[in-house]
Every structure is written in structure tokens, then in C-alpha cells.
mmCIF file of C-alpha atoms and ligand atoms in Angstrom:
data_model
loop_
_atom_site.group_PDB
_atom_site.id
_atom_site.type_symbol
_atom_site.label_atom_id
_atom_site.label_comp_id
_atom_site.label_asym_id
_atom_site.label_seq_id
_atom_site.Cartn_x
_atom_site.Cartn_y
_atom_site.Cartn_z
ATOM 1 C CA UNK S 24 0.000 0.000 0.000
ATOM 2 C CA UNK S 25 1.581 3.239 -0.647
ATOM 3 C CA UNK S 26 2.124 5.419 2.166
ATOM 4 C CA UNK S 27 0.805 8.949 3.239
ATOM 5 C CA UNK S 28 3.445 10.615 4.017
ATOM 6 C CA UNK S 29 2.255 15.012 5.369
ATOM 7 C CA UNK S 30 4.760 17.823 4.947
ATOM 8 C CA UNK S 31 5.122 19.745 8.562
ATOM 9 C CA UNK S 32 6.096 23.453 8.116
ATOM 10 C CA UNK S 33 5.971 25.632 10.863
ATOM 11 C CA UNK S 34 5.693 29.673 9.454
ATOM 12 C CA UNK S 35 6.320 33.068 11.471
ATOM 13 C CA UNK S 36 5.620 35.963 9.511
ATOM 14 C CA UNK S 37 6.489 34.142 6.581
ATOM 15 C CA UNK S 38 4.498 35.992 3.919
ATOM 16 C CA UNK S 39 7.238 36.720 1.317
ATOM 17 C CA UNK S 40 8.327 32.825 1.340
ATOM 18 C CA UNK S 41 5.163 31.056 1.188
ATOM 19 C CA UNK S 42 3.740 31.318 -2.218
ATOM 20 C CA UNK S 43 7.348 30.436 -3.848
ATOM 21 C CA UNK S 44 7.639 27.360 -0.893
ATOM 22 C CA UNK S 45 4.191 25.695 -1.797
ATOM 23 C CA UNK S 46 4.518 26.284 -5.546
ATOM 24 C CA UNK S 47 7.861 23.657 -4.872
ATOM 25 C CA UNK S 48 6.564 21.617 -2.946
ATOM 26 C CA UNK S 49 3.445 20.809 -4.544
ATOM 27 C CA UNK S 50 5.167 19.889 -7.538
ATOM 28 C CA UNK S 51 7.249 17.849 -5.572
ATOM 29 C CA UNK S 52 4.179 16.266 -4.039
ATOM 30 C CA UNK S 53 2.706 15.908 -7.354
ATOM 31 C CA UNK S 54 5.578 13.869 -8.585
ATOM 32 C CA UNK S 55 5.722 11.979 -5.935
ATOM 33 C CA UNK S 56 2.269 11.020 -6.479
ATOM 34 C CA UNK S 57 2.717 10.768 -10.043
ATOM 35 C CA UNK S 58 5.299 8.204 -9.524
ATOM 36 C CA UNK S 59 3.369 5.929 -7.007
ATOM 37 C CA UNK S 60 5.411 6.406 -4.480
ATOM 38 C CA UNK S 61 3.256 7.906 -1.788
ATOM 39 C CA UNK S 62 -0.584 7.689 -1.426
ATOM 40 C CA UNK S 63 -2.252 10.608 -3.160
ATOM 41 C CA UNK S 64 -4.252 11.420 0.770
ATOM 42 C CA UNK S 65 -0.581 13.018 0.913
ATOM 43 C CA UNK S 66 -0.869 16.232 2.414
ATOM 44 C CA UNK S 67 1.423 19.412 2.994
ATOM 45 C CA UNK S 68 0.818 21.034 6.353
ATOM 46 C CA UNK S 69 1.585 24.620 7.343
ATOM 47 C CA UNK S 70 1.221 25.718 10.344
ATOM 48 C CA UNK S 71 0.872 29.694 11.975
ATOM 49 C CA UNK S 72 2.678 30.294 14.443
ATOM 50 C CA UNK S 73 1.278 33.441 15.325
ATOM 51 C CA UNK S 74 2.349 35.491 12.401
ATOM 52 C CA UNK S 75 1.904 39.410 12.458
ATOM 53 C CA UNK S 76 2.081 39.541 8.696
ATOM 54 C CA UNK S 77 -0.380 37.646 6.479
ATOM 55 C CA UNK S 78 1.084 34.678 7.056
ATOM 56 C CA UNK S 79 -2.409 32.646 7.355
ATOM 57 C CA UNK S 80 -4.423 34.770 4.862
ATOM 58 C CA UNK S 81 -2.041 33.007 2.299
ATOM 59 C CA UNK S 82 -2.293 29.720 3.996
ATOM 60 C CA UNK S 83 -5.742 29.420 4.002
ATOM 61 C CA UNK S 84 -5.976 30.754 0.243
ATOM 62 C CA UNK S 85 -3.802 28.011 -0.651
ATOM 63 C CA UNK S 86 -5.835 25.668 1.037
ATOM 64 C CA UNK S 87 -9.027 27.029 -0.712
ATOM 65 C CA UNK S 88 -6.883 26.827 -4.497
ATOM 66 C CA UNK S 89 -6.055 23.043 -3.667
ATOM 67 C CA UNK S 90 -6.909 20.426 -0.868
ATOM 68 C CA UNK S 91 -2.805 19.115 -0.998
ATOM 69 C CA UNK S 92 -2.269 21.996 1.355
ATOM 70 C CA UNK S 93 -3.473 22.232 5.072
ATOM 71 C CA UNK S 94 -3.275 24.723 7.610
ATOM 72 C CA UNK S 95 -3.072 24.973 11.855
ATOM 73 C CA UNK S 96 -3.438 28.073 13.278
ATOM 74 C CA UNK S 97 -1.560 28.668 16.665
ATOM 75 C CA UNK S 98 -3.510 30.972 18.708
ATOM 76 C CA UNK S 99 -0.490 32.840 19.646
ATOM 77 C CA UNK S 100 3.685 32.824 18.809
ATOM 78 C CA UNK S 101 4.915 29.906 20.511
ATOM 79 C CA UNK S 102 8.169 29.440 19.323
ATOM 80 C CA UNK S 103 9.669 27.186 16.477
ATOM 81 C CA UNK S 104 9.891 24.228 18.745
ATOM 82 C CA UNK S 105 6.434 23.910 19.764
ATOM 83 C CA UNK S 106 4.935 24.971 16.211
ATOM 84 C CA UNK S 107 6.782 21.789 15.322
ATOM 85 C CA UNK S 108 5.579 19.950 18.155
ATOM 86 C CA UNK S 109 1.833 20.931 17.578
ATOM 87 C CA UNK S 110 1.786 20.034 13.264
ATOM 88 C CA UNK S 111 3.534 16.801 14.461
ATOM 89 C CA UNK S 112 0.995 15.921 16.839
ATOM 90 C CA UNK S 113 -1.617 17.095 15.036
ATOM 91 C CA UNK S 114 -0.717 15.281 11.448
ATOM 92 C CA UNK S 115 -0.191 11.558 13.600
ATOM 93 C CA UNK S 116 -3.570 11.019 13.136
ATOM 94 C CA UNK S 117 -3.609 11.171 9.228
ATOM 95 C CA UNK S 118 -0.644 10.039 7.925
ATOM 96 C CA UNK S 119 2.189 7.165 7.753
ATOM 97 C CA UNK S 120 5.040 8.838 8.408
ATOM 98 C CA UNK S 121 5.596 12.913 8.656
ATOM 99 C CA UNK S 122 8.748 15.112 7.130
ATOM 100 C CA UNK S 123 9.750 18.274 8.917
ATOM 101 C CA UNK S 124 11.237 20.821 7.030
ATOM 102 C CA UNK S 125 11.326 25.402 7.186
ATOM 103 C CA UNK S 126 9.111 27.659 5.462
ATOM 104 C CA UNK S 127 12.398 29.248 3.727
ATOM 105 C CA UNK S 128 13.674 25.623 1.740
ATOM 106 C CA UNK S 129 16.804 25.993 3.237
ATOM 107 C CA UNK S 130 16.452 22.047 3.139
ATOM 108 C CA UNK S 131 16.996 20.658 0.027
ATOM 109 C CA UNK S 132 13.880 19.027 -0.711
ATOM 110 C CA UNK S 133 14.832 16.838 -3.834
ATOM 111 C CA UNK S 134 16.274 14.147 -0.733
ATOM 112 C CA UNK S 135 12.695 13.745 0.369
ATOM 113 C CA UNK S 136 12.207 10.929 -2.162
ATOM 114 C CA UNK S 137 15.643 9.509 -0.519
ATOM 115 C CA UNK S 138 13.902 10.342 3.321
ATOM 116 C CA UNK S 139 10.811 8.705 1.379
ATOM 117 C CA UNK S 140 13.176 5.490 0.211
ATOM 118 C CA UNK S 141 14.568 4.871 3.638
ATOM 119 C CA UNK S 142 11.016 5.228 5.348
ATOM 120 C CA UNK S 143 9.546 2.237 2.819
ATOM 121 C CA UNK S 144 12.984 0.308 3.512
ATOM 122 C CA UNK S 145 12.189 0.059 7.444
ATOM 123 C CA UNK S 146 13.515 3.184 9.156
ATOM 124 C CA UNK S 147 11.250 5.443 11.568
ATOM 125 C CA UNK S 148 13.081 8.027 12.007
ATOM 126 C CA UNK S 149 15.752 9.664 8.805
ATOM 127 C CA UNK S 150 17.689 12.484 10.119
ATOM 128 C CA UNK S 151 18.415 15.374 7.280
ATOM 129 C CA UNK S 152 21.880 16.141 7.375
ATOM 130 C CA UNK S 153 23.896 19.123 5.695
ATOM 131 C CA UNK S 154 26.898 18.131 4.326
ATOM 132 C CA UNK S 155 28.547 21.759 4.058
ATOM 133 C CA UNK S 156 27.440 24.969 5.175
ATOM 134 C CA UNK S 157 29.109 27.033 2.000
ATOM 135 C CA UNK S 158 26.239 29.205 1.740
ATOM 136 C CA UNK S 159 25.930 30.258 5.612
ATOM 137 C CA UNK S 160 27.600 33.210 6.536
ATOM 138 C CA UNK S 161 30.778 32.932 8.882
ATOM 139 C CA UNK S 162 29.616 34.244 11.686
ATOM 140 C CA UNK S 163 26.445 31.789 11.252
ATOM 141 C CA UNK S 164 28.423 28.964 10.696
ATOM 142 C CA UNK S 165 30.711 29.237 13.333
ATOM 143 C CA UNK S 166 27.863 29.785 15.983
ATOM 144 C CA UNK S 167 25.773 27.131 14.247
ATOM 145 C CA UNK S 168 29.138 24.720 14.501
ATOM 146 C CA UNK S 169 30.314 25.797 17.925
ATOM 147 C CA UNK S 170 26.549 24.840 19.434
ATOM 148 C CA UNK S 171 26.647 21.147 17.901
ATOM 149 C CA UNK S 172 30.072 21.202 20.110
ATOM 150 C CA UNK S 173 29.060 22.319 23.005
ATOM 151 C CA UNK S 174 25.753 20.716 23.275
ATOM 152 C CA UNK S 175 27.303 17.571 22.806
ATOM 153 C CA UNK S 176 30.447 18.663 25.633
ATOM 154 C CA UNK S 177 27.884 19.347 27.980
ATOM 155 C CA UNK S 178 25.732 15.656 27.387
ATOM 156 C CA UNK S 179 22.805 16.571 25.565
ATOM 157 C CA UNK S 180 23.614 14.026 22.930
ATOM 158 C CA UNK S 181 22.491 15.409 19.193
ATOM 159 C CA UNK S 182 22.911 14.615 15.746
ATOM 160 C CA UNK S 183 26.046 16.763 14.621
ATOM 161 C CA UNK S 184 24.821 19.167 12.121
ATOM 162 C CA UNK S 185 20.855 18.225 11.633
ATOM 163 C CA UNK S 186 18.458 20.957 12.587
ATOM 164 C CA UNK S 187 14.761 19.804 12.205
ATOM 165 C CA UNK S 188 14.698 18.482 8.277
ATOM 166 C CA UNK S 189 13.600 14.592 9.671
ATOM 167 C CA UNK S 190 11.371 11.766 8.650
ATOM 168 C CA UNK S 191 9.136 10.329 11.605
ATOM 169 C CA UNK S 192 7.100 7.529 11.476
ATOM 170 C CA UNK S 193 4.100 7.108 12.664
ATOM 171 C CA UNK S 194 5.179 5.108 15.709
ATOM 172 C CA UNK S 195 7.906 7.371 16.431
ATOM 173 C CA UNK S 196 5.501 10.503 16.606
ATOM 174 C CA UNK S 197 3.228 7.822 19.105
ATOM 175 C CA UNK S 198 6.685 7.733 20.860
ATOM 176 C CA UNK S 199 7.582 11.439 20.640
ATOM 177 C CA UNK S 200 3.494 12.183 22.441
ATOM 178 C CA UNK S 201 4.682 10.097 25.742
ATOM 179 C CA UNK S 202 7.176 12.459 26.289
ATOM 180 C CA UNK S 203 5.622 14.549 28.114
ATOM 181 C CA UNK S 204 7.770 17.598 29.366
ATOM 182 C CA UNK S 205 6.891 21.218 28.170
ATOM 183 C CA UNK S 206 10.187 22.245 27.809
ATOM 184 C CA UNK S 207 10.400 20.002 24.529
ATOM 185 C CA UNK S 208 13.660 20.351 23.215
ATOM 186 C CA UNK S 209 13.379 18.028 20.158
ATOM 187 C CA UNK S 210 16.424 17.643 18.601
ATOM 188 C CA UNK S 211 17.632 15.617 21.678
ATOM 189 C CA UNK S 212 14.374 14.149 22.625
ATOM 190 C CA UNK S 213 14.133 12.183 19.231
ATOM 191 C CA UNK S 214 16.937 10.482 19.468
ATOM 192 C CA UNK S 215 15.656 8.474 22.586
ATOM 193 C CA UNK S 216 13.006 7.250 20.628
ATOM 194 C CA UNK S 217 14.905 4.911 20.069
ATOM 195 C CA UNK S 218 13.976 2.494 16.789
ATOM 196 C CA UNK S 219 15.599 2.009 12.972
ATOM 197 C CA UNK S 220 17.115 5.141 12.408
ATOM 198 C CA UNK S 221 19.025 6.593 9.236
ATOM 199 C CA UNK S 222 20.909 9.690 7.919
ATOM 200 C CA UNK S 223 20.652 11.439 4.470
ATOM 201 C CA UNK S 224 22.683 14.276 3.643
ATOM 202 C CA UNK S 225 21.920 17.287 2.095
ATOM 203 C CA UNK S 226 23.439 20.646 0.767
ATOM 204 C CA UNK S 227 21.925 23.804 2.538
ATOM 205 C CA UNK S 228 21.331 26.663 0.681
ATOM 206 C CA UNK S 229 20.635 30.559 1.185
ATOM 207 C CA UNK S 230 16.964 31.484 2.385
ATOM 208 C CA UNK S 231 15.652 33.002 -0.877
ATOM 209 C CA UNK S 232 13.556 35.584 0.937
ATOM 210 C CA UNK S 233 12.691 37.195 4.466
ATOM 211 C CA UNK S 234 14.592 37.567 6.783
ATOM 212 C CA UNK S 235 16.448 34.676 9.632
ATOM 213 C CA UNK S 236 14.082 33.901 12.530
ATOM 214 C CA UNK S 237 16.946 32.964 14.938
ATOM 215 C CA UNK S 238 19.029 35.797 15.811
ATOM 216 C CA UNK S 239 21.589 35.573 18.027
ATOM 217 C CA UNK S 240 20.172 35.930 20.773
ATOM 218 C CA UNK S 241 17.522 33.548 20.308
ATOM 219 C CA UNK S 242 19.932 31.152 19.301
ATOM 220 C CA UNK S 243 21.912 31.169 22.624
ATOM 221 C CA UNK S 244 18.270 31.141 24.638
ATOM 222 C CA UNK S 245 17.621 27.842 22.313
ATOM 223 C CA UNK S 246 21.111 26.652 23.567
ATOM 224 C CA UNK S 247 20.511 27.079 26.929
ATOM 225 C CA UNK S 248 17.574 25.709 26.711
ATOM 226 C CA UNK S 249 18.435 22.610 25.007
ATOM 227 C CA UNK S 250 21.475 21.573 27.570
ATOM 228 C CA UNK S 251 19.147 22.458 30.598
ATOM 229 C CA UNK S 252 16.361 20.351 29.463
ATOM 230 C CA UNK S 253 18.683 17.498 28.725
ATOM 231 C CA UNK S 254 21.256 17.419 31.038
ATOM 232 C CA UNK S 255 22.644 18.276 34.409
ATOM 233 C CA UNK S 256 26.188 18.856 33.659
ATOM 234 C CA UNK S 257 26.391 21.823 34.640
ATOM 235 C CA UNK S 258 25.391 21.753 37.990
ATOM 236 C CA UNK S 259 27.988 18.780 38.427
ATOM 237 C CA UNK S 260 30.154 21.072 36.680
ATOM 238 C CA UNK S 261 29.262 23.703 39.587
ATOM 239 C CA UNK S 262 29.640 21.090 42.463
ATOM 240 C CA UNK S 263 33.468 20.097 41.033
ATOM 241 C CA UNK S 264 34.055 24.052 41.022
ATOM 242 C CA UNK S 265 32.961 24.694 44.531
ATOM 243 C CA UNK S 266 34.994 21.866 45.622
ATOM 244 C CA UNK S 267 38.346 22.652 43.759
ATOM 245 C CA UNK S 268 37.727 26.433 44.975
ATOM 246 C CA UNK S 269 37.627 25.303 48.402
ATOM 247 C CA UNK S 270 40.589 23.148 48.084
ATOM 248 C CA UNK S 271 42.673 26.043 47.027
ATOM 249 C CA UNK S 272 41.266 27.968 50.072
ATOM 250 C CA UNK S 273 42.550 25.422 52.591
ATOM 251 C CA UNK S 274 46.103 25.883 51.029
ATOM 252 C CA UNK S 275 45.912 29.476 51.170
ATOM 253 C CA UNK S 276 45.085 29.424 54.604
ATOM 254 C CA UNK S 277 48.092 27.039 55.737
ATOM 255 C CA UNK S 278 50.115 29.519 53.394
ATOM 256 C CA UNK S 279 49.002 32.776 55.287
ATOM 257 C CA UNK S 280 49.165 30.566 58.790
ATOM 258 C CA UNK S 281 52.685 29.939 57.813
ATOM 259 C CA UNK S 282 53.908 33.612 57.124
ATOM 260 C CA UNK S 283 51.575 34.984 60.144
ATOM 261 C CA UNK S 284 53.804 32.163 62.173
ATOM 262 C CA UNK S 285 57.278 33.504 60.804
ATOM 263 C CA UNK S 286 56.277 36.856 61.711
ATOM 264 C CA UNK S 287 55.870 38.046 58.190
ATOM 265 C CA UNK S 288 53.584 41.655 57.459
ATOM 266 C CA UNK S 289 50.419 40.183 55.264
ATOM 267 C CA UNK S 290 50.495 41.867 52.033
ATOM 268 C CA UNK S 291 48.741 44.325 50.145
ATOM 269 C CA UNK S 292 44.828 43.881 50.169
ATOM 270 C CA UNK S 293 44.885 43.427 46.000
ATOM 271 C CA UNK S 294 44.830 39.693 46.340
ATOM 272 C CA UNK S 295 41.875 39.833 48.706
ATOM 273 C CA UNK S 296 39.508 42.441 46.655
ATOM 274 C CA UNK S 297 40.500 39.995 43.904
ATOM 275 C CA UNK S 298 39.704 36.794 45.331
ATOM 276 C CA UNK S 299 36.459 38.401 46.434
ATOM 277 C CA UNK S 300 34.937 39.353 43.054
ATOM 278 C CA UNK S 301 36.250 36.285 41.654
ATOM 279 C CA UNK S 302 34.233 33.887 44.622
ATOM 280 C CA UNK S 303 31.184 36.450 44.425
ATOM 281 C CA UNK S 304 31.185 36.092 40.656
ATOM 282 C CA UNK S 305 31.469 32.052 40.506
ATOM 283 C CA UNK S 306 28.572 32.197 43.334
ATOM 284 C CA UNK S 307 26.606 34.192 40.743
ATOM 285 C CA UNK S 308 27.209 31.884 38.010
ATOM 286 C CA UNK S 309 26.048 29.180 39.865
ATOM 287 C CA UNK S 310 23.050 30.717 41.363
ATOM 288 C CA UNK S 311 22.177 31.476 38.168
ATOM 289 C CA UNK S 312 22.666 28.139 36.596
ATOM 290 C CA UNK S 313 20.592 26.518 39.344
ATOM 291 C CA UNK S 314 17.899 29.093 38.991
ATOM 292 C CA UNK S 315 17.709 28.455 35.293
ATOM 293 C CA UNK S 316 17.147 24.283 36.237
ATOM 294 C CA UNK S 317 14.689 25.488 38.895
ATOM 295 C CA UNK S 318 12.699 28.050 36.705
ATOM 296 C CA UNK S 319 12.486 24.479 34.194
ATOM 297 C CA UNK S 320 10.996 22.775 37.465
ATOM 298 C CA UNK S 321 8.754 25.565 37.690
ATOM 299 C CA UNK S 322 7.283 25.080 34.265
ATOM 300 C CA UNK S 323 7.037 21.594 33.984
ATOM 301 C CA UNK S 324 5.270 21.125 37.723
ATOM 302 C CA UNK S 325 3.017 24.119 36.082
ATOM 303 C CA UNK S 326 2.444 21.234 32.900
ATOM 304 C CA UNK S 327 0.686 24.067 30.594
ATOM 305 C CA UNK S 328 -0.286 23.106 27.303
ATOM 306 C CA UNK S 329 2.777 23.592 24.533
ATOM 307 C CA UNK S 330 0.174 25.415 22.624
ATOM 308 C CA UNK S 331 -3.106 25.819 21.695
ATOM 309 C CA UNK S 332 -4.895 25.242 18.119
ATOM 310 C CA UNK S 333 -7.305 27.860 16.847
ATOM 311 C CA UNK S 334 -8.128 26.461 14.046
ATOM 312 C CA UNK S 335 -7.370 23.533 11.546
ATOM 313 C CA UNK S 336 -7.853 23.484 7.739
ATOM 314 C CA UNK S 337 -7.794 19.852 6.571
ATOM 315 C CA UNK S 338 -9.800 18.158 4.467
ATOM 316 C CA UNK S 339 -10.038 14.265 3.662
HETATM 317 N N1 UDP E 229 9.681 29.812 13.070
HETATM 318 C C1 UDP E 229 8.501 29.636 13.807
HETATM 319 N N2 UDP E 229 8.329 30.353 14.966
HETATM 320 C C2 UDP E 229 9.286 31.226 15.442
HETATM 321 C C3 UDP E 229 10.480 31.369 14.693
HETATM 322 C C4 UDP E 229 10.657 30.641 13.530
HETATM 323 O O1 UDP E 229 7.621 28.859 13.427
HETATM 324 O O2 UDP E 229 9.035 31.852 16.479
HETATM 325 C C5 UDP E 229 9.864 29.034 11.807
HETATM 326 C C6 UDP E 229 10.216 29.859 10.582
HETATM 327 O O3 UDP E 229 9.073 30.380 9.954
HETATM 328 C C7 UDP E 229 10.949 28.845 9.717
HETATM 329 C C8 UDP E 229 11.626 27.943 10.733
HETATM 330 O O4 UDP E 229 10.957 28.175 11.979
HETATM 331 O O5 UDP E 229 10.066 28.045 8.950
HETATM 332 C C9 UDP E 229 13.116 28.218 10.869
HETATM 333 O O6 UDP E 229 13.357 29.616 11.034
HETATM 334 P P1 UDP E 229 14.485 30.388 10.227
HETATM 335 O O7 UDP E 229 14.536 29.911 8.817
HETATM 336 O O8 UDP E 229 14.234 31.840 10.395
HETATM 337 O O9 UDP E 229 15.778 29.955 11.024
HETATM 338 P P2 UDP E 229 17.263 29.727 10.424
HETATM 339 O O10 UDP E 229 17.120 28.846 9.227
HETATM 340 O O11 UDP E 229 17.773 31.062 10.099
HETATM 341 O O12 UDP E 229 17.983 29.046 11.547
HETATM 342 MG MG1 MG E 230 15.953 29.197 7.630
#
């Protein structure tokens, strides 16, 4: 039986990109189709996340031109991460297996019939991978490098260089619901699905219009987020400091016992103003690296919904 396979595309204020994206991608649908390969119920799925532009004015024309396209409307901005999480949960219903992929086809979608391939050969879950990052600027593609690092340095174990261009399978979007934190950080939730999982690679190009939705700071906010939901490194980190720190002090204090016993003058008060702003900034640092685990207590215990649908365009 050939498969249904839905398109996931979560939008912000995405209004000069959209009419270019689904022209693409319905002819790649269409192809698809054409060639048997999926199930003509195929469907491609945007999804609003709270646009200020007219973002869903175009969506839902689309959807009135031709029922290949479908539409969720977030009732507010929610992020990218949960935009993804709500078309994801949303499509699990319809479809065999869903792709996720950006409103700007920064993804090169002529490896969705290999994502497609690998899905019929057994796999649940196909990770997108870029292969080079030519077309990024520097500054982008250092950051963008330097966070795979890092992430993975500080245990949050992700695959190096995918960003959120995946196949899921059905079962692994069943999985993907019974993980049920709000902080969702899905990049290194997925991968403890667990199941068959493959890689395809990919070149990435230049978004052809609009402007980046992930500045830097929301990039480093995303970082944080991502090593604080998946790890506690850190505060281990913290614990290891406090103890080395406090080794160092016990040495220091047999040092100044020994020069206050030989009658030596104690020294100039540099080394204590320094000592002090370097313990009171540490302290800092960890305060604030234990509030940030804390305030992700606070939301989870809170459990609030990831987001909220206002409306859905689909039809059957
Ligand atoms: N996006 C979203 N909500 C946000 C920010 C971004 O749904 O609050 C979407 C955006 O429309 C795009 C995808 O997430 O489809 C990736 O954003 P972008 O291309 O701006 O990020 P970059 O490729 O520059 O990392
Ligand atoms: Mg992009």
C-alpha cells in the first residue's frame, strides 16, 4: 500500500516565502504522487505560528486553491519548537510517516524521495543532514558549529549538524506524544526514541527571501535551553568548582598561617579584593545556573499546554 506521508512546516511571519515554498513543494508532491510512491491522501501542512504579517491569509488561500495543502493556526507565537511539536501531533492522526522541514527551503527538498526510500525500507526516524554549510555566513556557521560542540560537551547528545529536516514515522511521533515535558527540546528528545534510524545528507542553501528567525540571541536562549532540558552537567560542573575552589582555600590558609607564624607583614589587600569578586562572581554563576534548572521545574510542575490550536484546515 503506498504510504501517506504530510509535509510539517511551521511559518512566522512568513508571507514573502510562502507562495514560492508551496509552488515547490506541490510539484514535488505531485511527482511523488505521479510516480506511485506515496498515497495521493498526501498532504502538505503549514502551520501559523502566530504570524503578524499575512502569514495565514495566504495559507488558508492556498488551502481554498487546492486540498494538498493544510493549515493549523496557533492561537499565539509559541516558538519554532512547539509549532513543530503541535503540526507533528496534530498530522499523527492522518498520515504514515511525517517530514519536517522550514518555510524558507533551506532544506533541500529533492532528498525527500531519498527520506521517502529509507522510510519504505524500514527506518522510523531519517535524520536530514547538511553536508557543508558554504552558503551560511561565517559568523552563522561558526555559531551554528560551535553549538553542535558544546551541546554535545555538555551531554545533551544530538545529531552533529541536523536541525529539524527529519522523517518520523508514525510510531515514532506515538513515541515522541509520551514524552511529556513542556520544555520540549526536540532535537535531543528524538533520538531516545529509540527504533531504525538513518541519515541522508543534504546541501543547505541561502533562504531566498525574508529575513532569519533565529538571531543571536535567540539562538543562545535555544542553547541554553536545550542543555538544561537534557542534562545536568552543569550543575555537576558547579559542584566540582565549589569543591576545587575550596581546596585552594585550605592551602591558602596554611600559606598565610605559615607567614603569620614567621612573623611576616600580610600583604597588600589586591589579592583579597581579587579573590572576592572572583568567589562572588562564581557564586553568581552558579546561582544562576541553578535558577535556570529550577525556573524548568517551575514550568514543567506548572504542565501548561505547549500550545493551543485555533483552528485547523484539513480536508479528507
Ligand atoms: N519559526 C517559527 N516560529 C518562530 C520562529 C521561527 O515557526 O518563532 C519558523 C520559521 O518560519 C521557519 C523555521 O521556523 O520556517 C526556521 O526559522 P528560520 O529559517 O528563520 O531559522 P534559520 O534557518 O535562520 O535558523
Ligand atoms: Mg531558515
Amino acid at each position: 500500500m503506498k504510504k501517506i506521508i504530510y509535509l510539517v512546516i511551521p511559518c512566522y511571519n512568513e508571507e514573502a516565502v510562502l507562495y514560492e515554498t508551496s509552488k515547490q513543494l506541490e510539484i514535488k508532491m505531485s511527482k511523488l504522487m505521479e510516480n506511485n510512491k506515496i498515497s495521493n491522501k498526501s498532504k502538505i501542512v503549514f502551520i501559523n505560528d502566530g504570524s503578524k504579517d499575512s502569514t495565514w491569509n495566504i495559507i488558508t488561500d492556498l488551502h481554498n486553491k487546492s486540498k494538498i495543502f493544510s493549515g493549523i493556526n496557533l492561537s499565539k507565537n509559541r516558538g519554532h519548537q512547539n509549532a513543530l511539536v503541535a503540526g507533528l501531533m496534530t498530522v499523527r492522526k492522518y498520515c504514515d510517516a511525517a517530514i519536517s522541514l522550514d518555510a524558507d527551503l533551506q532544506d533541500d527538498i529533492s532528498v525527500i524521495d531519498e527520506f521517502i526510500d529509507k522510510f519504505i525500507e524500514g527506518y522510523d526516524i531519517v535524520y536530514g543532514v547538511r553536508n557543508s554549510r558554504k552558503k551560511d555566513t561565517y559568523f552563522k556557521r561558526l555559531t551554528a558549529q560551535g553549538f553542535y560542540k558544546f551541546m554535545n560537551k555538555m551531554g545533551a547528545n544530538i545529531v552533529y549538524n541536523h536541525a529539524d529536516y527529519r522523517l518520523m514515522s508514525k510510531r515514532a511521533l506515538d513515541g515522541l506524544k509520551e514524552f511529556k515535558e513542556v520544555n520540549l527540546f526536540l532535537r535531543g528528545i528524538i533520538p531516545m526514541i529509540g527504533y531504525k534510524t538513518d541519515i541522508v545528507e543534504y546541501e543547505r542553501h541561502e533562504r531566498f527571501a525574508g529575513e532569519s528567525k533565529y538571531p543571536f540571541k535567540k539562538m543562545m536562549s535555544f542553547a541554553i535551553d536545550g542543555i538544561t532540558s537534557l542534562s545536568i552537567k552543569p550543575i555537576r560542573f558547579i559542584t566540582g568548582l565549589g569543591f576545587t575552589i575550596f581546596a585552594i582555600s585550605i592551602i591558602m590558609l596554611l600559606y598565610f598561617l605559615n607567614t603569620y607564624f614567621r612573623g611576616k607583614a600580610i600583604e597588600g589587600w589586591t589579592t583579597i579584593v581579587i579573590s572576592m569578586w572572583s568567589i562572588g562572581g562564581l557564586q553568581l554563576l552558579a546561582i544562576g545556573i541553578i535558577g535556570e534548572y529550577i525556573g524548568k521545574i517551575y514550568m514543567e510542575v506548572k504542565s501548561r499546554p505547549r500550545f493551543i490550536i485555533e483552528e485547523f484546515l484539513n480536508e479528507k
